Amino acid sequence: MDYGKLTNVMRDLALQAGDKIMEIYAADDFEVRVKSDASPVTAADEAADAIISAGLRAAFPDVPLVTEEQAASHGQTVSTFLIVDPLDGTKEFINRRGDFTVNIAYVVDGVPLRGIVYAPAKARLFYTDADGQAVEETGPFAKDTIGATQPLAVGRPDNNALLVVASKSHRDQATDDYISKYAVHDLRSAGSSLKFCLVATGEADLYPRLGRTMEWDTAAGHAVLVGAGGDVVRFDAHTPLRYGKKGFENPFFIAYAPGVLLEQA
C-alpha cells in the first residue's frame, strides 16, 4: 500500500462526503428511514457512501471494501480491507446536534493501521499521515491542499482525576456503573467516533463502550487513537480489539491513554 496516496485519497473523499452531508443537513427537512436492524438511515448516509465507495474502488481496486450502507459487503471474510462508515452518528445528524462523523479506515491483518475521522459540523478533521502519526488538520480543508496539521498525542492520565468520555446516545446504567469504578474528575458526553479522537488529543483519558458497535463504527477512530499513542482493548479480557470478525461486529471495548489503570468488568 502506498500510504501517502491512501492518506490523500481518504482525506479528499472524507471532505467531499462532508460537503454533501452538510448540504443535506442544511435543508429544511430530510427523509429518515429505518433499516432492517432498526437503525435510522438518511439520504446523507447514502450520498456520502456513494462518494466514498466510488473513490476507494477507483483508487484501490484490488483492496476489499466493507461499508455500512452496502449489506452485500458484510458477508466477506477478510483480514486486510478498507472499511467505511459514511455517516457515524446518524441520530446526532437527525437531531441536528453536530456530533456526527465521516469515517474511513484501512485494516491490515486485523489491525486498523490508517484512518480518518471528519466532523464537518464541528470543523474538526483527524487522520493518520503517511507515517501513521495521528494529526488534526486545522483548516480551511481545501481539497487540493493539506492545511496546517498538529501532531496528536494522548495525555498523561492522573488516575486520581481521570477525564472520561462516554456515548451521548447510547449511555446506560452498565456504562455508568463501570465508570464509577474510577476516580473521575470530568465526565463528558460525545457522539460518534469523536470519542476516540478526544482521547487522541488528550481531551479525555478513557472511553468505555458497553454496547453494540460494528467495526465500521470504530476502525477509523481506533487508527487515529493508536497513531496518537493510545490503545483499544476488549472490555472482557483487556486484549487487543481485532478486525475482520464474523459479521464485523465488535465486543464491548475500552479506548484509553496508556497510564490509565484499567478496572475489571
mmCIF file of C-alpha atoms in Angstrom:
data_model
loop_
_atom_site.group_PDB
_atom_site.id
_atom_site.type_symbol
_atom_site.label_atom_id
_atom_site.label_comp_id
_atom_site.label_asym_id
_atom_site.label_seq_id
_atom_site.Cartn_x
_atom_site.Cartn_y
_atom_site.Cartn_z
ATOM 1 C CA MET A 1 0.000 0.000 0.000
ATOM 2 C CA ASP A 2 1.175 3.496 -0.879
ATOM 3 C CA TYR A 3 0.348 5.190 2.427
ATOM 4 C CA GLY A 4 0.910 8.687 1.094
ATOM 5 C CA LYS A 5 -1.652 8.063 -1.644
ATOM 6 C CA LEU A 6 -4.004 6.431 0.863
ATOM 7 C CA THR A 7 -3.915 9.445 3.174
ATOM 8 C CA ASN A 8 -4.604 11.855 0.325
ATOM 9 C CA VAL A 9 -7.437 9.756 -1.112
ATOM 10 C CA MET A 10 -9.124 9.232 2.270
ATOM 11 C CA ARG A 11 -8.829 12.929 3.089
ATOM 12 C CA ASP A 12 -10.262 14.036 -0.255
ATOM 13 C CA LEU A 13 -13.175 11.588 -0.112
ATOM 14 C CA ALA A 14 -13.990 12.448 3.500
ATOM 15 C CA LEU A 15 -14.108 16.152 2.640
ATOM 16 C CA GLN A 16 -16.283 15.525 -0.420
ATOM 17 C CA ALA A 17 -18.644 13.379 1.634
ATOM 18 C CA GLY A 18 -18.700 16.011 4.371
ATOM 19 C CA ASP A 19 -19.752 18.667 1.884
ATOM 20 C CA LYS A 20 -22.651 16.516 0.681
ATOM 21 C CA ILE A 21 -23.703 15.690 4.248
ATOM 22 C CA MET A 22 -23.729 19.361 5.221
ATOM 23 C CA GLU A 23 -25.742 20.244 2.131
ATOM 24 C CA ILE A 24 -28.463 17.834 3.258
ATOM 25 C CA TYR A 25 -28.064 18.866 6.920
ATOM 26 C CA ALA A 26 -28.815 22.466 5.963
ATOM 27 C CA ALA A 27 -32.080 21.535 4.242
ATOM 28 C CA ASP A 28 -35.366 22.344 5.925
ATOM 29 C CA ASP A 29 -36.238 18.655 6.062
ATOM 30 C CA PHE A 30 -34.860 15.277 5.007
ATOM 31 C CA GLU A 31 -36.263 11.774 4.889
ATOM 32 C CA VAL A 32 -35.388 9.324 7.662
ATOM 33 C CA ARG A 33 -35.937 5.598 7.088
ATOM 34 C CA VAL A 34 -35.391 2.587 9.327
ATOM 35 C CA LYS A 35 -33.099 -0.246 8.226
ATOM 36 C CA SER A 36 -33.660 -3.939 8.935
ATOM 37 C CA ASP A 37 -31.573 -3.676 12.125
ATOM 38 C CA ALA A 38 -33.851 -0.839 13.335
ATOM 39 C CA SER A 39 -31.151 1.802 12.912
ATOM 40 C CA PRO A 40 -32.006 5.012 11.060
ATOM 41 C CA VAL A 41 -30.635 5.955 7.644
ATOM 42 C CA THR A 42 -30.903 9.211 5.703
ATOM 43 C CA ALA A 43 -30.137 10.467 2.221
ATOM 44 C CA ALA A 44 -26.909 11.857 3.679
ATOM 45 C CA ASP A 45 -25.713 8.370 4.682
ATOM 46 C CA GLU A 46 -26.374 7.061 1.191
ATOM 47 C CA ALA A 47 -24.958 10.017 -0.711
ATOM 48 C CA ALA A 48 -21.760 10.025 1.355
ATOM 49 C CA ASP A 49 -21.407 6.283 0.893
ATOM 50 C CA ALA A 50 -21.712 6.604 -2.869
ATOM 51 C CA ILE A 51 -18.965 9.227 -2.991
ATOM 52 C CA ILE A 52 -16.550 7.334 -0.757
ATOM 53 C CA SER A 53 -17.156 3.884 -2.210
ATOM 54 C CA ALA A 54 -16.680 5.023 -5.796
ATOM 55 C CA GLY A 55 -13.499 6.867 -4.899
ATOM 56 C CA LEU A 56 -11.962 3.987 -2.961
ATOM 57 C CA ARG A 57 -12.801 1.417 -5.616
ATOM 58 C CA ALA A 58 -11.243 3.615 -8.294
ATOM 59 C CA ALA A 59 -8.070 4.270 -6.295
ATOM 60 C CA PHE A 60 -7.623 0.810 -4.739
ATOM 61 C CA PRO A 61 -9.496 -1.688 -6.940
ATOM 62 C CA ASP A 62 -7.739 -4.724 -5.502
ATOM 63 C CA VAL A 63 -8.454 -3.975 -1.821
ATOM 64 C CA PRO A 64 -11.687 -5.431 -0.398
ATOM 65 C CA LEU A 65 -14.185 -2.794 0.714
ATOM 66 C CA VAL A 66 -16.606 -3.079 3.626
ATOM 67 C CA THR A 67 -19.125 -0.303 4.116
ATOM 68 C CA GLU A 68 -22.072 0.060 6.459
ATOM 69 C CA GLU A 69 -24.555 1.047 3.789
ATOM 70 C CA GLN A 70 -23.859 -1.904 1.463
ATOM 71 C CA ALA A 71 -25.175 -5.046 3.125
ATOM 72 C CA ALA A 72 -23.629 -7.246 0.441
ATOM 73 C CA SER A 73 -20.185 -6.257 1.713
ATOM 74 C CA HIS A 74 -20.902 -7.588 5.211
ATOM 75 C CA GLY A 75 -20.633 -11.257 4.247
ATOM 76 C CA GLN A 76 -16.970 -11.084 3.288
ATOM 77 C CA THR A 77 -14.257 -12.963 5.148
ATOM 78 C CA VAL A 78 -11.272 -10.612 5.068
ATOM 79 C CA SER A 79 -8.391 -9.552 7.300
ATOM 80 C CA THR A 80 -6.960 -6.750 5.131
ATOM 81 C CA PHE A 81 -9.555 -4.309 3.815
ATOM 82 C CA LEU A 82 -10.898 -0.768 3.617
ATOM 83 C CA ILE A 83 -13.871 -0.069 5.878
ATOM 84 C CA VAL A 84 -16.275 2.871 5.789
ATOM 85 C CA ASP A 85 -18.967 4.419 7.914
ATOM 86 C CA PRO A 86 -20.049 7.324 5.716
ATOM 87 C CA LEU A 87 -22.089 8.962 8.487
ATOM 88 C CA ASP A 88 -21.454 7.768 12.020
ATOM 89 C CA GLY A 89 -23.854 9.312 14.489
ATOM 90 C CA THR A 90 -26.957 9.350 12.312
ATOM 91 C CA LYS A 91 -29.082 10.078 15.393
ATOM 92 C CA GLU A 92 -26.912 13.124 16.098
ATOM 93 C CA PHE A 93 -27.407 14.195 12.466
ATOM 94 C CA ILE A 94 -31.179 13.730 12.633
ATOM 95 C CA ASN A 95 -31.388 15.715 15.868
ATOM 96 C CA ARG A 96 -29.039 18.374 14.451
ATOM 97 C CA ARG A 97 -26.572 18.065 17.298
ATOM 98 C CA GLY A 98 -23.441 18.157 15.151
ATOM 99 C CA ASP A 99 -21.637 15.170 16.697
ATOM 100 C CA PHE A 100 -21.540 13.091 13.513
ATOM 101 C CA THR A 101 -18.529 11.972 11.519
ATOM 102 C CA VAL A 102 -17.269 10.562 8.241
ATOM 103 C CA ASN A 103 -15.054 7.512 8.833
ATOM 104 C CA ILE A 104 -12.664 5.664 6.518
ATOM 105 C CA ALA A 105 -10.047 3.164 7.670
ATOM 106 C CA TYR A 106 -7.545 0.671 6.296
ATOM 107 C CA VAL A 107 -7.161 -2.579 8.217
ATOM 108 C CA VAL A 108 -4.148 -4.863 7.741
ATOM 109 C CA ASP A 109 -4.168 -8.358 9.230
ATOM 110 C CA GLY A 110 -6.932 -7.366 11.636
ATOM 111 C CA VAL A 111 -5.246 -4.145 12.781
ATOM 112 C CA PRO A 112 -6.569 -0.678 11.792
ATOM 113 C CA LEU A 113 -3.350 0.974 10.618
ATOM 114 C CA ARG A 114 -4.710 4.101 8.982
ATOM 115 C CA GLY A 115 -7.882 6.126 9.371
ATOM 116 C CA ILE A 116 -9.644 9.441 9.015
ATOM 117 C CA VAL A 117 -12.438 10.941 11.109
ATOM 118 C CA TYR A 118 -14.066 14.120 9.830
ATOM 119 C CA ALA A 119 -16.711 16.001 11.805
ATOM 120 C CA PRO A 120 -17.972 18.519 9.221
ATOM 121 C CA ALA A 121 -20.443 20.309 11.503
ATOM 122 C CA LYS A 122 -17.695 20.867 14.068
ATOM 123 C CA ALA A 123 -14.964 21.627 11.518
ATOM 124 C CA ARG A 124 -12.631 19.030 13.055
ATOM 125 C CA LEU A 125 -10.536 16.722 10.892
ATOM 126 C CA PHE A 126 -8.380 13.941 12.352
ATOM 127 C CA TYR A 127 -6.335 11.395 10.427
ATOM 128 C CA THR A 128 -3.170 9.345 10.267
ATOM 129 C CA ASP A 129 -0.465 10.705 7.990
ATOM 130 C CA ALA A 130 1.686 8.633 5.628
ATOM 131 C CA ASP A 131 3.876 7.536 8.545
ATOM 132 C CA GLY A 132 0.959 6.566 10.773
ATOM 133 C CA GLN A 133 1.219 9.616 13.057
ATOM 134 C CA ALA A 134 -2.185 10.945 14.062
ATOM 135 C CA VAL A 135 -2.733 14.622 13.290
ATOM 136 C CA GLU A 136 -5.518 17.170 13.446
ATOM 137 C CA GLU A 137 -5.763 19.493 10.472
ATOM 138 C CA THR A 138 -6.898 22.977 11.388
ATOM 139 C CA GLY A 139 -8.432 24.047 8.096
ATOM 140 C CA PRO A 140 -9.583 25.556 5.812
ATOM 141 C CA PHE A 141 -9.821 21.981 4.456
ATOM 142 C CA ALA A 142 -9.124 22.747 0.813
ATOM 143 C CA LYS A 143 -9.489 19.671 -1.383
ATOM 144 C CA ASP A 144 -6.220 20.150 -3.236
ATOM 145 C CA THR A 145 -4.024 21.446 -0.412
ATOM 146 C CA ILE A 146 -3.435 19.996 3.031
ATOM 147 C CA GLY A 147 -3.593 22.742 5.622
ATOM 148 C CA ALA A 148 -1.690 23.153 8.874
ATOM 149 C CA THR A 149 -1.596 19.989 10.960
ATOM 150 C CA GLN A 150 -0.907 19.402 14.636
ATOM 151 C CA PRO A 151 0.527 16.025 15.709
ATOM 152 C CA LEU A 152 -1.681 14.343 18.278
ATOM 153 C CA ALA A 153 -0.521 12.694 21.468
ATOM 154 C CA VAL A 154 -2.596 11.190 24.242
ATOM 155 C CA GLY A 155 -2.490 12.834 27.639
ATOM 156 C CA ARG A 156 -0.747 11.679 30.804
ATOM 157 C CA PRO A 157 -3.630 10.392 32.896
ATOM 158 C CA ASP A 158 -3.968 11.151 36.574
ATOM 159 C CA ASN A 159 -5.690 8.067 37.970
ATOM 160 C CA ASN A 160 -6.971 10.181 40.843
ATOM 161 C CA ALA A 161 -8.663 12.609 38.457
ATOM 162 C CA LEU A 162 -9.479 10.969 35.145
ATOM 163 C CA LEU A 163 -11.116 12.615 32.150
ATOM 164 C CA VAL A 164 -13.784 10.262 30.825
ATOM 165 C CA VAL A 165 -15.912 10.461 27.699
ATOM 166 C CA ALA A 166 -18.997 8.332 27.062
ATOM 167 C CA SER A 167 -21.625 7.935 24.389
ATOM 168 C CA LYS A 168 -24.262 10.630 24.059
ATOM 169 C CA SER A 169 -26.983 8.455 22.516
ATOM 170 C CA HIS A 170 -26.141 5.008 23.928
ATOM 171 C CA ARG A 171 -25.048 5.554 27.522
ATOM 172 C CA ASP A 172 -26.717 3.210 30.009
ATOM 173 C CA GLN A 173 -26.579 2.118 33.637
ATOM 174 C CA ALA A 174 -23.942 -0.532 32.930
ATOM 175 C CA THR A 175 -21.674 2.137 31.494
ATOM 176 C CA ASP A 176 -22.234 4.410 34.479
ATOM 177 C CA ASP A 177 -21.568 1.537 36.864
ATOM 178 C CA TYR A 178 -18.259 0.808 35.170
ATOM 179 C CA ILE A 179 -17.221 4.466 35.106
ATOM 180 C CA SER A 180 -17.980 4.643 38.836
ATOM 181 C CA LYS A 181 -15.041 2.295 39.447
ATOM 182 C CA TYR A 182 -12.696 5.167 38.565
ATOM 183 C CA ALA A 183 -11.819 8.454 40.240
ATOM 184 C CA VAL A 184 -13.361 10.781 37.668
ATOM 185 C CA HIS A 185 -12.512 14.461 37.511
ATOM 186 C CA ASP A 186 -14.633 15.205 34.463
ATOM 187 C CA LEU A 187 -17.223 13.175 32.552
ATOM 188 C CA ARG A 188 -18.425 14.409 29.205
ATOM 189 C CA SER A 189 -20.685 13.027 26.505
ATOM 190 C CA ALA A 190 -19.925 12.984 22.816
ATOM 191 C CA GLY A 191 -21.419 11.334 19.757
ATOM 192 C CA SER A 192 -19.980 9.028 17.130
ATOM 193 C CA SER A 193 -16.276 8.271 16.684
ATOM 194 C CA LEU A 194 -15.354 11.694 18.056
ATOM 195 C CA LYS A 195 -14.885 9.952 21.412
ATOM 196 C CA PHE A 196 -11.777 8.172 20.123
ATOM 197 C CA CYS A 197 -10.432 11.483 18.854
ATOM 198 C CA LEU A 198 -10.969 13.186 22.218
ATOM 199 C CA VAL A 199 -8.745 10.552 23.798
ATOM 200 C CA ALA A 200 -6.226 11.006 20.968
ATOM 201 C CA THR A 201 -5.999 14.753 21.594
ATOM 202 C CA GLY A 202 -5.698 14.393 25.363
ATOM 203 C CA GLU A 203 -9.144 15.918 25.922
ATOM 204 C CA ALA A 204 -10.137 12.608 27.541
ATOM 205 C CA ASP A 205 -8.245 9.689 29.066
ATOM 206 C CA LEU A 206 -10.821 6.919 28.895
ATOM 207 C CA TYR A 207 -13.742 5.884 26.692
ATOM 208 C CA PRO A 208 -15.521 2.667 27.704
ATOM 209 C CA ARG A 209 -18.174 1.260 25.384
ATOM 210 C CA LEU A 210 -20.595 -1.281 26.823
ATOM 211 C CA GLY A 211 -22.934 -1.567 23.894
ATOM 212 C CA ARG A 212 -23.232 -2.930 20.396
ATOM 213 C CA THR A 213 -20.948 -1.425 17.772
ATOM 214 C CA MET A 214 -19.783 -2.533 14.370
ATOM 215 C CA GLU A 215 -16.268 -2.404 13.018
ATOM 216 C CA TRP A 216 -17.110 0.464 10.666
ATOM 217 C CA ASP A 217 -18.130 2.498 13.729
ATOM 218 C CA THR A 218 -14.725 2.139 15.352
ATOM 219 C CA ALA A 219 -11.931 1.351 12.877
ATOM 220 C CA ALA A 220 -11.080 4.912 11.824
ATOM 221 C CA GLY A 221 -11.187 6.319 15.347
ATOM 222 C CA HIS A 222 -9.187 3.326 16.584
ATOM 223 C CA ALA A 223 -6.476 4.023 13.990
ATOM 224 C CA VAL A 224 -6.325 7.706 14.919
ATOM 225 C CA LEU A 225 -6.059 6.868 18.619
ATOM 226 C CA VAL A 226 -3.262 4.351 18.075
ATOM 227 C CA GLY A 227 -1.467 6.917 15.905
ATOM 228 C CA ALA A 228 -1.560 9.259 18.910
ATOM 229 C CA GLY A 229 -0.149 6.648 21.295
ATOM 230 C CA GLY A 230 -3.397 5.267 22.665
ATOM 231 C CA ASP A 231 -4.958 1.828 22.528
ATOM 232 C CA VAL A 232 -8.259 -0.035 22.297
ATOM 233 C CA VAL A 233 -8.867 -3.351 24.050
ATOM 234 C CA ARG A 234 -11.726 -5.743 24.593
ATOM 235 C CA PHE A 235 -13.762 -4.961 27.697
ATOM 236 C CA ASP A 236 -13.790 -8.537 28.953
ATOM 237 C CA ALA A 237 -10.126 -9.567 28.720
ATOM 238 C CA HIS A 238 -8.240 -6.325 28.005
ATOM 239 C CA THR A 239 -6.781 -7.980 24.906
ATOM 240 C CA PRO A 240 -6.386 -6.092 21.602
ATOM 241 C CA LEU A 241 -9.573 -5.325 19.673
ATOM 242 C CA ARG A 242 -9.156 -7.011 16.294
ATOM 243 C CA TYR A 243 -10.945 -6.500 12.989
ATOM 244 C CA GLY A 244 -12.333 -8.763 10.297
ATOM 245 C CA LYS A 245 -14.544 -10.613 12.786
ATOM 246 C CA LYS A 246 -17.564 -12.552 11.558
ATOM 247 C CA GLY A 247 -20.293 -10.101 10.637
ATOM 248 C CA PHE A 248 -17.913 -7.243 11.522
ATOM 249 C CA GLU A 249 -19.484 -6.936 14.967
ATOM 250 C CA ASN A 250 -17.458 -5.715 17.957
ATOM 251 C CA PRO A 251 -17.496 -6.884 21.552
ATOM 252 C CA PHE A 252 -17.610 -4.256 24.295
ATOM 253 C CA PHE A 253 -14.331 -2.345 24.421
ATOM 254 C CA ILE A 254 -12.258 0.290 26.211
ATOM 255 C CA ALA A 255 -10.323 3.044 24.422
ATOM 256 C CA TYR A 256 -7.752 4.703 26.620
ATOM 257 C CA ALA A 257 -4.470 6.507 27.065
ATOM 258 C CA PRO A 258 -1.657 4.321 28.413
ATOM 259 C CA GLY A 259 -1.244 5.088 32.078
ATOM 260 C CA VAL A 260 -4.901 4.578 32.892
ATOM 261 C CA LEU A 261 -5.149 1.703 35.372
ATOM 262 C CA LEU A 262 -7.943 -0.270 33.792
ATOM 263 C CA GLU A 263 -10.556 -1.743 36.084
ATOM 264 C CA GLN A 264 -12.036 -5.183 35.505
ATOM 265 C CA ALA A 265 -15.640 -5.574 34.494
#
